[in-house]
Coordinates of C-alpha atoms in Angstrom, one line a residue:
M1 CA 0.1 0.0 0.0
K2 CA 1.4 3.5 -1.1
S3 CA 2.0 5.7 1.9
I4 CA 0.6 9.4 1.7
P5 CA 3.2 12.0 1.4
L6 CA 3.7 14.2 4.2
K7 CA 2.6 17.2 2.5
A8 CA -0.5 15.6 1.3
S9 CA -1.1 14.2 4.7
S10 CA -0.9 17.8 6.1
K11 CA -3.3 19.2 3.9
I12 CA -5.8 16.6 4.8
L13 CA -5.3 16.9 8.5
L14 CA -5.8 20.7 8.0
S15 CA -8.9 20.2 6.0
L16 CA -10.4 18.1 8.6
L17 CA -9.4 20.6 11.3
L18 CA -11.3 23.6 9.4
T19 CA -14.2 21.2 8.8
F20 CA -14.5 20.4 12.4
A21 CA -14.1 24.0 13.4
T22 CA -16.6 25.2 11.0
Q23 CA -19.2 22.8 12.2
N24 CA -18.4 23.8 15.8
V25 CA -19.1 27.4 15.1
Y26 CA -22.5 26.6 13.5
A27 CA -23.3 24.3 16.2
A28 CA -22.5 27.2 18.5
C29 CA -24.8 29.6 16.9
V30 CA -27.7 30.5 19.1
D31 CA -30.4 33.0 19.6
S32 CA -29.3 36.1 21.7
V33 CA -31.5 36.1 24.8
V34 CA -33.2 39.1 26.5
L35 CA -34.0 38.9 30.2
V36 CA -36.2 41.5 31.6
H37 CA -36.9 41.8 35.4
G38 CA -39.9 42.7 37.1
N39 CA -41.1 45.9 39.0
T40 CA -38.4 47.3 41.1
G41 CA -36.2 44.2 40.3
T42 CA -32.8 44.1 39.1
P43 CA -30.7 42.3 36.6
S44 CA -29.1 39.9 39.2
D45 CA -32.6 38.6 39.7
W46 CA -31.9 36.5 36.8
D47 CA -28.6 34.9 38.3
N48 CA -29.9 31.3 38.3
T49 CA -31.0 31.7 34.6
Y50 CA -27.8 33.2 33.4
D51 CA -25.5 31.0 35.2
L52 CA -27.4 28.3 33.4
L53 CA -27.1 29.9 30.2
K54 CA -23.4 30.3 30.7
A55 CA -23.1 26.5 31.3
K56 CA -24.7 25.8 28.1
N57 CA -22.0 27.8 26.4
Y58 CA -23.9 31.2 25.8
K59 CA -21.4 34.2 25.7
D60 CA -21.9 37.3 27.7
S61 CA -22.3 39.1 24.4
E62 CA -25.5 36.8 23.9
V63 CA -27.2 37.5 27.0
F64 CA -28.9 40.9 27.6
R65 CA -30.2 41.9 30.9
P66 CA -31.4 45.5 30.9
S67 CA -32.3 47.4 34.1
W68 CA -35.4 49.4 34.1
G69 CA -37.7 51.4 36.3
G70 CA -37.4 53.1 39.8
S71 CA -37.3 51.8 43.2
S72 CA -41.2 52.8 44.0
A73 CA -43.3 50.0 43.0
S74 CA -46.2 52.2 42.8
Y75 CA -44.8 54.4 40.0
N76 CA -43.3 52.1 37.4
N77 CA -45.4 51.3 34.5
H78 CA -45.3 50.9 30.7
S79 CA -44.9 54.5 29.6
G80 CA -41.8 56.5 29.3
S81 CA -38.3 56.0 30.9
E82 CA -39.3 52.6 31.8
E83 CA -39.4 51.5 28.1
T84 CA -36.0 52.8 26.8
P85 CA -33.7 50.1 28.3
V86 CA -35.9 47.2 27.3
N87 CA -36.3 48.6 23.8
N88 CA -32.6 49.1 23.5
A89 CA -31.8 45.6 24.7
I90 CA -34.0 44.1 22.2
N91 CA -32.7 46.1 19.4
S92 CA -29.0 45.3 20.4
A93 CA -29.8 41.6 20.8
I94 CA -31.6 41.2 17.5
A95 CA -28.5 43.2 15.8
S96 CA -26.0 40.9 17.3
S97 CA -27.6 37.6 17.2
C98 CA -25.9 35.2 15.0
T99 CA -29.3 33.5 14.0
G100 CA -31.0 36.8 13.5
K101 CA -33.6 35.7 16.0
I102 CA -33.8 36.4 19.8
D103 CA -35.6 34.8 22.5
I104 CA -37.1 36.8 25.6
I105 CA -37.7 35.6 29.2
G106 CA -39.7 38.2 31.2
H107 CA -40.7 38.1 34.8
S108 CA -43.8 39.8 36.2
M109 CA -44.1 43.4 34.8
G110 CA -41.1 42.7 32.7
V111 CA -43.2 40.2 30.8
T112 CA -46.0 42.9 29.6
L113 CA -43.0 45.4 29.0
A114 CA -41.0 43.3 27.0
A115 CA -44.1 42.3 24.9
Q116 CA -45.1 46.1 24.5
Q117 CA -41.5 46.8 23.1
V118 CA -41.6 43.9 20.7
I119 CA -44.9 45.1 19.3
K120 CA -44.1 48.8 19.4
L121 CA -40.5 47.9 17.5
G122 CA -42.4 45.9 15.1
K123 CA -40.0 43.0 15.9
S124 CA -42.5 40.0 16.5
N125 CA -40.8 38.2 13.5
K126 CA -37.4 38.4 15.2
V127 CA -38.5 36.8 18.4
D128 CA -38.5 32.8 18.3
A129 CA -39.5 32.1 21.8
F130 CA -41.1 34.4 24.3
V131 CA -41.3 32.9 27.8
G132 CA -43.5 34.9 30.5
V133 CA -42.7 34.1 34.1
A134 CA -45.4 35.0 36.7
G135 CA -46.6 37.9 34.4
A136 CA -49.9 39.8 34.8
Y137 CA -50.7 39.9 31.0
R138 CA -54.6 40.0 32.2
G139 CA -54.1 42.5 34.8
L140 CA -54.0 42.8 38.7
W141 CA -57.4 42.7 40.7
T142 CA -55.3 44.2 43.6
C143 CA -54.8 47.3 41.1
G144 CA -58.7 47.4 40.4
A145 CA -60.6 47.5 37.4
Y146 CA -60.0 50.5 35.3
P147 CA -60.8 53.3 35.7
W148 CA -62.0 52.6 39.1
N149 CA -59.8 52.8 42.3
V150 CA -56.9 53.3 40.2
W151 CA -54.5 55.5 42.2
T152 CA -51.0 54.9 41.2
P153 CA -49.4 54.8 37.8
T154 CA -48.5 51.0 38.4
C155 CA -52.2 50.5 38.2
G156 CA -53.3 53.3 35.9
A157 CA -54.0 53.7 32.2
S158 CA -50.4 52.4 31.4
G159 CA -50.6 49.9 33.9
L160 CA -51.8 46.6 35.3
S161 CA -55.4 47.5 36.2
V162 CA -57.7 44.9 34.9
S163 CA -59.1 46.2 31.4
S164 CA -56.7 49.2 31.6
P165 CA -56.0 50.8 28.1
F166 CA -52.7 49.3 27.7
L167 CA -53.7 45.8 28.6
D168 CA -56.5 46.1 26.1
W169 CA -54.1 47.4 23.5
L170 CA -51.8 44.5 24.4
E171 CA -54.6 41.9 24.0
G172 CA -54.2 39.4 21.2
K173 CA -51.2 40.8 19.4
T174 CA -48.6 38.8 18.0
I175 CA -45.3 38.8 20.0
A176 CA -43.2 35.8 18.9
S177 CA -43.2 32.7 16.8
R178 CA -43.6 30.5 20.2
V179 CA -45.0 31.8 23.4
Y180 CA -45.0 30.1 26.8
S181 CA -46.4 31.2 30.3
I182 CA -44.8 29.8 33.7
K183 CA -47.3 30.5 36.4
S184 CA -48.4 29.5 39.9
W185 CA -51.9 29.3 41.7
S186 CA -50.1 30.5 44.8
D187 CA -48.6 33.6 43.5
Q188 CA -48.8 36.2 46.1
I189 CA -48.6 39.2 43.7
V190 CA -50.7 37.7 40.8
C191 CA -53.2 36.1 43.0
G192 CA -53.0 38.8 45.8
S193 CA -56.8 39.5 45.6
G194 CA -57.5 35.9 46.5
T195 CA -58.1 34.8 42.8
C196 CA -55.5 34.3 40.0
R197 CA -58.2 34.4 37.3
V198 CA -59.2 37.3 35.1
G199 CA -62.0 36.3 32.9
G200 CA -61.7 32.9 33.9
I201 CA -58.0 32.4 32.9
H202 CA -55.0 32.7 34.9
S203 CA -53.6 36.2 34.7
S204 CA -50.3 35.1 33.8
Q205 CA -51.3 33.1 30.6
I206 CA -50.5 35.0 27.4
D207 CA -52.8 35.3 24.4
N208 CA -52.1 32.7 21.8
E209 CA -49.7 30.9 23.7
N210 CA -48.3 27.4 22.8
A211 CA -48.3 26.1 26.4
T212 CA -48.4 27.0 29.8
Y213 CA -46.9 25.4 33.1
S214 CA -47.7 25.6 36.6
Y215 CA -45.5 25.3 39.4
N216 CA -46.1 25.3 43.5
L217 CA -43.8 28.5 43.9
D218 CA -44.2 32.1 45.0
H219 CA -43.9 34.9 42.6
F220 CA -40.3 35.2 43.0
G221 CA -39.4 31.5 43.3
L222 CA -41.0 31.1 39.8
Q223 CA -38.2 33.3 38.3
T224 CA -35.4 31.9 40.3
Y225 CA -36.4 28.1 40.4
T226 CA -37.6 27.5 36.9
A227 CA -34.2 28.3 35.1
Q228 CA -34.1 24.7 33.6
K229 CA -37.7 25.2 32.2
Q230 CA -36.9 28.5 30.7
Y231 CA -34.1 27.2 29.0
D232 CA -35.7 24.1 27.8
L233 CA -38.8 26.4 26.2
I234 CA -36.1 28.7 24.2
K235 CA -33.9 25.9 23.0

């Protein structure tokens, strides 16, 4: 049997290495992820999710954690300065994503705020998966029903009172190719009035969602302890 010349052998080896490297580059290409915290939250609220994404080989440049809102839970809503950081994060994530698509995971008011910005930007076709964790997509009975007993911006026209103009505007709009909700029937915020339902449906459920998942966790535990499920849903 003839031996392969050293020069030819080197070329073959180089070709194989390049092929392997190219395949790895393509295999590593993932949607950028935007993690939107809730009312008075911070980016660090997502540490469990962020650490899992890093363990799954996401780069820092592929995970966006915008910081939005002030320190008063009664004054944050979906209008004005609260919008800008989330808007910028979504735009930046899309621009830098190697797939051209992004995934969004929101918690609490971050769910409705992220959905709003996707719609305002006209980027629902760029969002592959949207995961709402402990959101109030249908409003909070503790905020009242608009326009009665609505005393704070958080519960006002641009807030989370049931049937607020903002939530009526949000209703039924497309926000992603795939939509999921993660909820709890013992959520002390969403179910704070004694019921979790608005119009007979859990308020954390999102219009036209693909699936919803329930856990026996509180409002903040849903964000912290469902990181694996969040990841599974954006894969």
